[in-house]
Short mmCIF file of C-alpha atoms and ligand atoms in Angstrom, two decimals:
data_model
loop_
_atom_site.label_atom_id
_atom_site.label_comp_id
_atom_site.label_asym_id
_atom_site.label_seq_id
_atom_site.Cartn_x
_atom_site.Cartn_y
_atom_site.Cartn_z
CA MET A 167 48.05 66.50 52.80
CA ILE A 168 48.34 70.25 52.38
CA PRO A 169 49.35 70.97 48.77
CA SER A 170 52.50 73.02 48.25
CA SER A 171 51.67 76.53 47.20
CA VAL A 172 51.98 77.85 43.67
CA TYR A 173 51.87 81.63 43.45
CA LEU A 174 50.35 82.77 40.15
CA ASP A 175 49.50 86.41 40.83
CA ALA A 176 52.66 88.29 39.80
CA ALA A 177 50.56 90.94 38.05
CA THR A 178 49.39 92.05 41.49
CA ALA A 179 52.75 91.65 43.21
CA ALA A 180 55.74 89.57 42.14
CA PRO A 181 57.67 87.83 44.93
CA LEU A 182 60.59 89.97 46.10
CA HIS A 183 63.55 89.68 43.73
CA PRO A 184 66.71 88.44 45.55
CA VAL A 185 68.50 91.61 44.47
CA ALA A 186 65.70 93.68 46.03
CA ARG A 187 65.97 91.80 49.31
CA GLN A 188 69.73 92.30 49.44
CA ALA A 189 69.53 96.00 48.59
CA LEU A 190 66.66 96.54 51.03
CA LEU A 191 68.54 94.98 53.95
CA ALA A 192 71.69 96.97 53.18
CA ALA A 193 69.74 100.23 52.79
CA LEU A 194 67.86 99.71 56.06
CA ASP A 195 71.24 100.00 57.80
CA ASP A 196 72.66 102.64 55.54
CA GLY A 197 69.76 104.71 54.19
CA TRP A 198 67.49 105.60 57.11
CA ALA A 199 68.58 109.24 57.44
CA ASP A 200 66.89 112.14 55.66
CA PRO A 201 68.60 112.76 52.31
CA ASP A 202 67.88 116.50 52.59
CA ARG A 203 69.90 117.12 55.79
CA LEU A 204 73.51 118.23 55.92
CA TYR A 205 75.32 115.76 58.17
CA THR A 206 77.29 112.67 57.22
CA SER A 207 74.51 110.07 57.53
CA ALA A 208 72.21 112.32 55.51
CA ARG A 209 74.81 112.70 52.79
CA ARG A 210 75.05 108.91 52.64
CA ALA A 211 71.27 108.73 52.21
CA ARG A 212 71.45 111.39 49.49
CA GLN A 213 74.07 109.36 47.64
CA LEU A 214 71.86 106.27 47.80
CA LEU A 215 68.84 108.19 46.52
CA ASP A 216 70.81 109.79 43.68
CA ALA A 217 72.29 106.42 42.71
CA ALA A 218 68.84 104.80 42.75
CA ARG A 219 67.43 107.54 40.56
CA GLU A 220 70.29 107.27 38.12
CA ALA A 221 69.98 103.49 37.91
CA ALA A 222 66.22 103.60 37.33
CA ALA A 223 66.53 106.41 34.78
CA GLN A 224 69.25 104.57 32.92
CA THR A 225 67.18 101.39 32.79
CA LEU A 226 64.25 103.33 31.35
CA GLY A 227 66.42 105.39 29.02
CA VAL A 228 65.41 108.75 30.52
CA ARG A 229 67.22 111.57 32.33
CA PRO A 230 67.52 111.26 36.12
CA ASP A 231 65.86 114.65 36.64
CA GLU A 232 62.83 113.41 34.70
CA LEU A 233 62.20 110.58 37.17
CA SER A 234 60.56 110.83 40.60
CA PHE A 235 59.79 108.11 43.12
CA THR A 236 56.26 107.92 44.50
CA SER A 237 54.63 105.89 47.26
CA SER A 238 52.94 103.45 44.80
CA GLY A 239 51.99 102.91 41.19
CA THR A 240 48.55 104.22 42.13
CA THR A 241 49.87 107.55 43.44
CA ALA A 242 52.10 107.85 40.39
CA ALA A 243 49.06 107.35 38.12
CA HIS A 244 47.06 109.94 40.07
CA SER A 245 49.94 112.42 39.70
CA ALA A 246 50.35 111.66 36.01
CA VAL A 247 46.68 112.26 35.20
CA LEU A 248 45.91 115.19 37.49
CA GLY A 249 49.30 116.87 36.95
CA GLY A 250 49.09 116.41 33.19
CA LEU A 251 45.63 117.97 33.11
CA ARG A 252 46.63 120.81 35.41
CA GLY A 253 49.72 121.67 33.39
CA ARG A 254 47.62 121.95 30.23
CA ARG A 255 44.49 123.58 31.63
CA ARG A 256 44.88 126.48 29.21
CA ALA A 257 44.58 124.01 26.31
CA GLY A 258 41.31 122.64 27.68
CA ALA A 259 39.80 120.29 30.22
CA VAL A 260 39.31 117.10 28.20
CA LEU A 261 41.01 113.87 29.24
CA VAL A 262 41.02 111.11 26.63
CA HIS A 263 41.61 107.59 27.96
CA SER A 264 41.09 104.00 26.90
CA ALA A 265 38.21 102.01 28.37
CA ILE A 266 40.67 99.55 29.91
CA GLU A 267 42.82 101.82 32.08
CA HIS A 268 43.72 100.77 35.59
CA SER A 269 41.25 101.90 38.27
CA ALA A 270 43.90 104.37 39.53
CA VAL A 271 43.63 106.25 36.24
CA LEU A 272 39.84 105.98 36.17
CA HIS A 273 39.57 107.29 39.73
CA ALA A 274 41.73 110.29 38.84
CA ALA A 275 39.49 110.80 35.78
CA GLN A 276 36.43 110.73 38.06
CA GLN A 277 37.95 113.41 40.26
CA HIS A 278 38.60 115.47 37.13
CA THR A 279 34.99 115.19 35.91
CA ALA A 280 33.61 115.79 39.41
CA GLY A 281 35.49 119.09 39.30
CA GLY A 282 33.85 120.08 36.02
CA GLY A 283 36.30 118.49 33.57
CA THR A 284 35.45 116.09 30.77
CA ALA A 285 36.63 112.55 30.15
CA VAL A 286 36.29 110.78 26.80
CA GLU A 287 36.56 107.00 26.89
CA VAL A 288 37.93 105.19 23.84
CA PRO A 289 36.69 101.62 23.25
CA VAL A 290 38.64 98.43 22.65
CA ASP A 291 37.79 95.40 20.52
CA ARG A 292 36.99 91.85 21.70
CA LEU A 293 40.72 91.12 22.12
CA GLY A 294 41.21 94.23 24.24
CA ARG A 295 42.99 96.27 21.55
CA LEU A 296 42.54 100.02 21.42
CA ASP A 297 40.26 101.30 18.63
CA LEU A 298 42.82 103.55 16.92
CA ASP A 299 40.27 105.33 14.72
CA ALA A 300 38.18 106.27 17.73
CA TRP A 301 41.38 107.27 19.57
CA SER A 302 42.31 109.52 16.66
CA THR A 303 38.90 111.17 16.62
CA ALA A 304 38.96 111.71 20.37
CA VAL A 305 42.52 113.04 20.56
CA THR A 306 42.02 115.48 17.68
CA GLY A 307 38.84 116.85 19.24
CA SER A 308 38.88 120.32 20.72
CA GLY A 309 40.11 121.11 24.22
CA VAL A 310 42.07 117.91 24.79
CA ALA A 311 44.62 118.46 27.56
CA LEU A 312 45.93 114.91 28.02
CA ALA A 313 45.56 111.40 26.61
CA ALA A 314 46.11 108.29 28.76
CA LEU A 315 46.82 104.80 27.47
CA ILE A 316 47.79 101.73 29.45
CA ALA A 317 50.87 100.12 27.83
CA ALA A 318 49.53 96.60 28.29
CA SER A 319 46.39 95.44 30.03
CA HIS A 320 46.91 94.33 33.62
CA GLU A 321 43.79 92.19 33.36
CA VAL A 322 44.07 90.42 30.01
CA GLY A 323 47.65 91.06 28.91
CA THR A 324 46.89 92.68 25.54
CA VAL A 325 49.72 95.01 24.50
CA GLN A 326 48.41 98.34 23.23
CA PRO A 327 49.53 100.13 20.04
CA VAL A 328 51.43 102.75 22.04
CA GLU A 329 53.59 103.97 19.17
CA ALA A 330 50.66 104.50 16.81
CA ALA A 331 48.63 106.16 19.58
CA ALA A 332 51.62 108.37 20.39
CA ALA A 333 51.97 109.42 16.75
CA VAL A 334 48.35 110.59 16.75
CA CYS A 335 48.99 112.54 19.97
CA ALA A 336 52.16 114.12 18.58
CA ASP A 337 50.30 115.30 15.46
CA ALA A 338 47.58 116.80 17.61
CA GLY A 339 50.04 118.35 20.06
CA VAL A 340 48.53 116.39 22.96
CA PRO A 341 50.86 114.86 25.58
CA LEU A 342 50.49 111.11 26.07
CA TYR A 343 50.57 109.47 29.50
CA VAL A 344 51.42 105.77 29.48
CA ASP A 345 50.72 103.55 32.50
CA ALA A 346 53.47 100.99 31.97
CA ALA A 347 53.07 99.16 35.29
CA GLN A 348 52.81 95.72 33.66
CA MET A 349 55.49 96.35 31.05
CA VAL A 350 58.43 97.97 32.85
CA GLY A 351 60.96 95.31 33.82
CA ARG A 352 59.44 92.81 31.39
CA MET A 353 59.74 94.33 27.94
CA PRO A 354 60.95 97.62 26.45
CA VAL A 355 58.37 100.41 26.56
CA PRO A 356 57.71 101.88 23.09
CA PRO A 357 58.74 105.54 22.63
CA GLY A 358 56.54 108.57 22.07
CA TRP A 359 55.07 109.21 25.52
CA SER A 360 55.43 112.38 27.60
CA VAL A 361 54.55 110.96 31.02
CA LEU A 362 55.08 107.40 32.22
CA THR A 363 54.36 105.57 35.47
CA ALA A 364 55.29 102.16 36.87
CA SER A 365 55.06 100.14 40.08
CA ALA A 366 58.01 98.36 41.70
CA ARG A 367 56.05 95.44 43.12
CA LYS A 368 55.23 94.29 39.59
CA TRP A 369 58.91 93.61 38.74
CA GLY A 370 59.97 92.11 42.07
CA GLY A 371 60.67 95.33 43.92
CA PRO A 372 59.05 96.04 47.29
CA PRO A 373 55.43 97.22 47.55
CA GLY A 374 54.86 100.93 48.01
CA VAL A 375 57.23 102.31 45.40
CA GLY A 376 56.08 103.87 42.13
CA LEU A 377 57.87 105.69 39.34
CA LEU A 378 56.69 108.91 37.74
CA VAL A 379 58.60 110.07 34.68
CA VAL A 380 57.83 113.45 33.13
CA ARG A 381 59.83 114.15 29.96
CA LYS A 382 61.56 117.49 29.61
CA GLY A 383 59.35 120.07 27.96
CA THR A 384 56.09 118.43 29.09
CA ARG A 385 53.57 120.81 30.61
CA TRP A 386 52.96 119.08 33.91
CA GLU A 387 52.10 120.78 37.19
CA SER A 388 51.92 119.04 40.54
CA PRO A 389 48.33 118.52 41.70
CA TRP A 390 49.51 118.25 45.32
CA PRO A 391 50.25 120.91 47.93
CA ALA A 392 53.76 122.33 47.48
CA ASP A 393 56.68 120.17 48.57
CA GLU A 394 60.20 120.49 47.26
CA ARG A 395 61.14 116.83 47.40
CA GLU A 396 61.42 114.70 44.24
CA SER A 397 61.69 117.80 42.02
CA GLY A 398 58.40 119.00 43.47
CA ARG A 399 56.53 116.13 41.85
CA THR A 400 55.73 113.90 44.83
CA PRO A 401 55.20 115.24 48.31
CA GLY A 402 56.45 113.44 51.38
CA THR A 403 59.58 111.62 52.45
CA VAL A 404 60.51 108.77 50.14
CA ASN A 405 60.89 105.31 51.65
CA LEU A 406 64.56 105.27 50.77
CA PRO A 407 65.40 101.61 51.57
CA ALA A 408 62.44 100.52 49.43
CA VAL A 409 63.42 102.92 46.65
CA VAL A 410 66.99 101.58 46.65
CA ALA A 411 65.63 98.03 46.45
CA ALA A 412 63.22 99.01 43.68
CA ALA A 413 65.97 100.54 41.52
CA ALA A 414 68.38 97.65 42.05
CA SER A 415 65.74 95.04 41.20
CA LEU A 416 64.54 97.03 38.19
CA ARG A 417 68.01 96.89 36.72
CA ALA A 418 68.22 93.15 37.42
CA ALA A 419 64.73 92.45 36.03
CA ALA A 420 65.37 94.50 32.88
CA ALA A 421 68.68 92.69 32.29
CA ASP A 422 66.86 89.33 32.46
CA ALA A 423 63.69 90.50 30.71
CA ALA A 424 64.36 89.09 27.25
CA ALA A 425 65.36 85.68 28.61
CA GLU A 426 62.40 85.65 31.01
CA ALA A 427 60.00 86.59 28.22
CA ALA A 428 61.41 83.77 26.08
CA ARG A 429 60.87 81.34 28.97
CA LEU A 430 57.40 82.52 30.04
CA THR A 431 55.80 83.18 26.64
CA PRO A 432 55.60 79.47 25.71
CA LEU A 433 54.33 78.61 29.21
CA VAL A 434 51.50 81.11 28.75
CA ASP A 435 50.86 79.70 25.26
CA ARG A 436 50.60 76.28 26.86
CA ILE A 437 48.09 77.55 29.42
CA ARG A 438 46.07 79.27 26.68
CA SER A 439 45.82 76.19 24.49
CA ARG A 440 45.45 73.53 27.20
CA VAL A 441 42.79 75.45 29.15
CA ALA A 442 40.82 75.99 25.93
CA ALA A 443 41.16 72.30 25.00
CA GLU A 444 40.69 70.64 28.39
CA VAL A 445 38.15 72.79 30.22
CA PRO A 446 34.76 72.71 28.50
CA ASP A 447 32.94 76.01 27.89
CA VAL A 448 35.81 78.29 28.68
CA GLU A 449 36.70 81.57 27.03
CA VAL A 450 40.43 82.38 26.96
CA VAL A 451 40.54 86.14 26.49
CA GLY A 452 43.02 88.78 25.35
CA ASP A 453 45.23 89.01 22.27
CA PRO A 454 47.00 85.65 21.76
CA GLU A 455 49.90 87.29 19.87
CA ARG A 456 50.50 90.87 20.97
CA ARG A 457 50.45 90.23 24.68
CA LEU A 458 52.49 90.36 27.85
CA PRO A 459 54.81 87.36 28.24
CA HIS A 460 53.59 86.40 31.71
CA LEU A 461 49.84 86.86 31.90
CA VAL A 462 46.74 84.98 30.76
CA THR A 463 43.05 85.33 31.60
CA PHE A 464 40.10 83.00 31.02
CA SER A 465 36.45 82.75 32.06
CA CYS A 466 34.59 79.53 32.87
CA LEU A 467 30.92 79.48 31.93
CA TYR A 468 28.42 78.94 34.79
CA VAL A 469 31.14 79.02 37.45
CA ASP A 470 31.13 81.47 40.34
CA GLY A 471 34.44 83.37 40.29
CA GLU A 472 34.74 83.59 44.06
CA ALA A 473 34.08 79.87 44.50
CA LEU A 474 36.69 79.13 41.86
CA LEU A 475 39.29 81.33 43.58
CA HIS A 476 38.65 79.60 46.90
CA ALA A 477 38.76 76.13 45.35
CA LEU A 478 42.07 76.95 43.68
CA ASP A 479 43.39 78.40 46.93
CA ARG A 480 42.52 75.18 48.77
CA ARG A 481 44.70 73.33 46.25
CA GLY A 482 47.51 75.81 46.81
CA PHE A 483 47.04 78.07 43.75
CA ALA A 484 47.03 81.86 44.21
CA VAL A 485 45.35 83.64 41.30
CA SER A 486 43.19 86.74 40.90
CA SER A 487 39.86 87.35 39.19
CA GLY A 488 37.91 90.07 37.41
CA SER A 489 34.53 88.55 38.30
CA SER A 490 32.08 90.82 40.09
CA CYS A 491 31.68 88.52 43.09
CA THR A 492 35.39 88.89 43.85
CA SER A 493 35.36 92.70 43.82
CA SER A 494 34.42 94.90 46.74
CA THR A 495 32.04 96.86 44.51
CA LEU A 496 30.31 93.72 43.19
CA ARG A 497 30.79 95.05 39.67
CA PRO A 498 32.44 92.97 36.96
CA SER A 499 35.83 94.12 35.72
CA HIS A 500 35.41 97.16 33.48
CA VAL A 501 38.10 95.65 31.25
CA LEU A 502 36.15 92.43 30.58
CA GLU A 503 33.02 94.54 30.15
CA ALA A 504 34.70 96.83 27.60
CA MET A 505 35.87 93.77 25.65
CA GLY A 506 32.42 92.16 25.77
CA VAL A 507 33.71 88.86 27.10
CA LEU A 508 32.29 86.58 29.77
CA SER A 509 33.00 88.09 33.19
CA HIS A 510 31.92 85.37 35.59
CA GLY A 511 34.15 82.42 36.46
CA ASN A 512 37.13 84.58 35.60
CA VAL A 513 40.72 83.72 36.49
CA ARG A 514 43.91 85.68 35.82
CA VAL A 515 47.15 83.71 35.97
CA SER A 516 50.41 85.67 35.99
CA LEU A 517 53.88 84.15 36.15
CA HIS A 518 57.14 85.41 37.64
CA ALA A 519 60.82 84.53 37.83
CA GLY A 520 60.14 81.73 40.31
CA SER A 521 57.35 80.12 38.24
CA THR A 522 58.39 76.75 36.86
CA GLU A 523 57.09 74.48 34.14
CA ALA A 524 56.16 72.03 36.91
CA ASP A 525 53.97 74.71 38.56
CA VAL A 526 52.17 75.31 35.27
CA GLU A 527 51.75 71.58 34.65
CA ARG A 528 50.29 71.07 38.11
CA PHE A 529 47.85 73.93 37.57
CA LEU A 530 46.83 72.52 34.18
CA ALA A 531 46.43 69.04 35.63
CA GLU A 532 44.17 70.18 38.48
CA LEU A 533 42.10 72.95 36.89
CA PRO A 534 39.74 70.79 34.77
CA GLY A 535 38.75 68.70 37.81
CA ILE A 536 38.24 71.76 40.01
CA VAL A 537 35.97 73.40 37.41
CA ALA A 538 34.09 70.13 36.83
CA ASP A 539 33.50 69.71 40.58
CA LEU A 540 32.15 73.26 40.92
CA ARG A 541 29.84 72.74 37.94
CA ALA A 542 28.62 69.44 39.36
CA GLU A 543 27.91 71.08 42.74
CA ALA A 544 25.99 73.90 41.01
CA GLY A 545 24.06 71.40 38.87
CA VAL A 546 25.01 73.05 35.61
CA VAL A 547 26.66 70.12 33.83
CA GLY A 548 25.36 69.71 30.28
CA LEU A 549 23.75 73.16 30.05
CA MET B 228 12.56 98.77 21.84
CA THR B 229 11.99 95.00 21.75
CA ALA B 230 8.90 93.02 20.76
CA GLU B 231 6.83 91.57 23.60
CA PRO B 232 8.62 88.50 24.89
CA ASP B 233 7.13 85.02 24.84
CA GLU B 234 8.26 84.49 28.38
CA VAL B 235 9.80 86.43 31.25
CA LEU B 236 12.44 85.03 33.57
CA ASP B 237 12.71 86.90 36.84
CA CYS B 238 16.29 86.82 38.12
CA LEU B 239 16.17 90.11 40.00
CA GLY B 240 18.36 89.97 43.08
CA GLN B 241 20.34 87.00 41.78
CA ARG B 242 24.08 87.26 41.40
CA CYS B 243 26.01 86.08 38.37
CA PRO B 244 26.32 83.42 37.11
CA LEU B 245 22.78 82.54 38.31
CA PRO B 246 20.85 84.62 35.71
CA VAL B 247 22.95 83.10 32.91
CA ILE B 248 22.34 79.62 34.29
CA ALA B 249 18.59 80.30 34.42
CA LEU B 250 18.70 81.52 30.83
CA ALA B 251 20.65 78.45 29.71
CA ARG B 252 18.09 76.18 31.41
CA ARG B 253 15.03 77.90 30.01
CA LEU B 254 15.81 78.98 26.46
CA PRO B 255 16.23 75.49 24.95
CA ALA B 256 12.77 74.59 26.27
CA LEU B 257 11.18 77.35 24.17
CA PRO B 258 10.46 76.97 20.44
CA VAL B 259 13.00 78.25 17.92
CA GLY B 260 12.29 81.94 17.29
CA ALA B 261 10.82 82.55 20.76
CA VAL B 262 11.96 85.61 22.70
CA LEU B 263 12.89 85.36 26.36
CA ARG B 264 13.13 88.41 28.60
CA VAL B 265 15.57 87.94 31.46
CA LEU B 266 15.14 90.41 34.30
CA ALA B 267 18.48 90.70 36.07
CA ASP B 268 19.90 93.60 38.05
CA ASP B 269 23.35 92.17 38.73
CA PRO B 270 25.62 94.44 36.66
CA ALA B 271 27.51 91.39 35.40
CA ALA B 272 24.36 90.13 33.63
CA ALA B 273 24.59 92.95 31.09
CA VAL B 274 28.01 91.62 30.11
CA ASP B 275 27.46 87.91 30.53
CA ILE B 276 24.10 87.43 28.82
CA PRO B 277 25.38 88.77 25.45
CA ALA B 278 28.59 86.77 25.95
CA TRP B 279 26.57 83.59 26.58
CA CYS B 280 24.52 84.23 23.41
CA ARG B 281 27.75 84.52 21.42
CA MET B 282 29.19 81.31 22.92
CA ARG B 283 25.94 79.38 22.41
CA ASP B 284 25.08 80.93 19.04
CA GLN B 285 21.82 82.40 20.29
CA GLU B 286 20.54 85.82 19.28
CA PHE B 287 21.01 88.65 21.74
CA LEU B 288 18.40 91.33 20.98
CA GLY B 289 19.42 93.99 23.48
CA THR B 290 19.12 95.36 26.97
CA SER B 291 16.93 98.07 28.38
CA GLY B 292 17.51 98.76 32.04
CA THR B 293 17.41 95.43 33.83
CA ALA B 294 15.59 93.63 30.97
CA HIS B 295 17.76 91.53 28.65
CA HIS B 296 16.19 90.00 25.53
CA VAL B 297 17.27 86.80 23.85
CA ARG B 298 15.79 84.97 20.86
CA ARG B 299 16.23 81.25 20.43
CA ARG B 300 18.05 80.77 17.16
CA GLN B 301 18.60 77.03 17.25
C1 LIG C 137 48.43 98.75 35.11
C2 LIG C 137 48.55 99.14 36.55
N1 LIG C 137 48.60 100.43 36.89
C3 LIG C 137 48.72 100.82 38.17
C4 LIG C 137 48.81 99.90 39.20
C5 LIG C 137 48.92 100.39 40.62
O1 LIG C 137 50.17 100.11 41.18
P1 LIG C 137 50.32 99.89 42.76
O2 LIG C 137 49.74 98.57 43.05
O3 LIG C 137 51.78 100.00 43.03
O4 LIG C 137 49.57 101.00 43.45
C6 LIG C 137 48.75 98.54 38.89
C7 LIG C 137 48.77 97.50 39.94
O5 LIG C 137 47.85 97.33 40.72
C8 LIG C 137 48.62 98.15 37.54
O6 LIG C 137 48.57 96.85 37.19
#
């Protein structure tokens, strides 16, 4: 019998929210024209784009002219980092960032250093929490143009001390960029940032839509060739139907966020405690308290991460992993490395609106046997 | 940086978790206080060998290049 499938990788992409599907279908019919043209169908597209921007801005509590749509969370992060550095190049060429940023931020940082700039990485502790003293030292150093902090870890779920980090930045006169991809649509983002990015597919919007918010008064300059669309912040035609769906589903997800968090937090607690109790030699990682409501990560000693992913997939479970054997670069996750926790046999489970208690129970019932079988095959039982 | 090891375990070319498994097999066979050098070039070994020492209450002495040093504590 083929097991029914249980999707547990919402942190990569949540299944499309019903509101997103509805809005997408309607906008495919109604929003295909170019919003910048001057005929009737174009004006209709312009109205849809303006309404989407207003809805998204309202949900985030920002002004519509501060918000631009991008072609992904990755592009938004690139713009945030490179544009933030460019806008402040007279202040210096130092980028401060945590050691657990998303690869999109790290890749932008690499481009910055390849061009002669400097990047200062701030460590985290074993639970994946930013070292605030080290952050303070780094941000108050000379020549700092921008500081970047992920709002909550996409790999281990630990929520970062954004407000405290922002206070340090404000005192030093350094703008703070917050990558809130895992937080937007799930919990309120703390205040104090100057630039923020998010990704629609994380809250049930379609893939290929990102948000870039640049607060008024922030020195930010587009790193791209000139283009007047999206207030000059993101070049290229926006995918309007997808943008409309993203904004509609963001509003729906944010309206349900508190109830969803109250439903998912105890399910994640259950996974944390049952995995620790019922799978021998497992390390459940990340902050057990200050964490995202929907995400949990653990590592199984002596187990090959890729083999574990495939074994889970054969039983119908879709999860992701930070183990080196599952990455194209064959390097372990830099997040697990920065935390100093076991990187092999790693599994990240992330829940969404369609995840049920029965799904979680089935996962918890099957996981110990799957891990035990893999250990038996590898001959590592009793080590 | 580290004293001469009592034994060397060559895990070069092996992918994680194999070097950690080799370490877990070998270390308990050495006397308490003995130092094992694990040669492993998989980047994950630099993360996972110290993590294993923490989980198993063994002493991680440090890494230089692809050489990871562990002392049997118990
Ligand atoms: C924290 C974080 N930032 C950025 C991104 C990139 O977003 P996207 O997948 O839309 O490019 C992701 C998702 O992969 C993420 O989790």
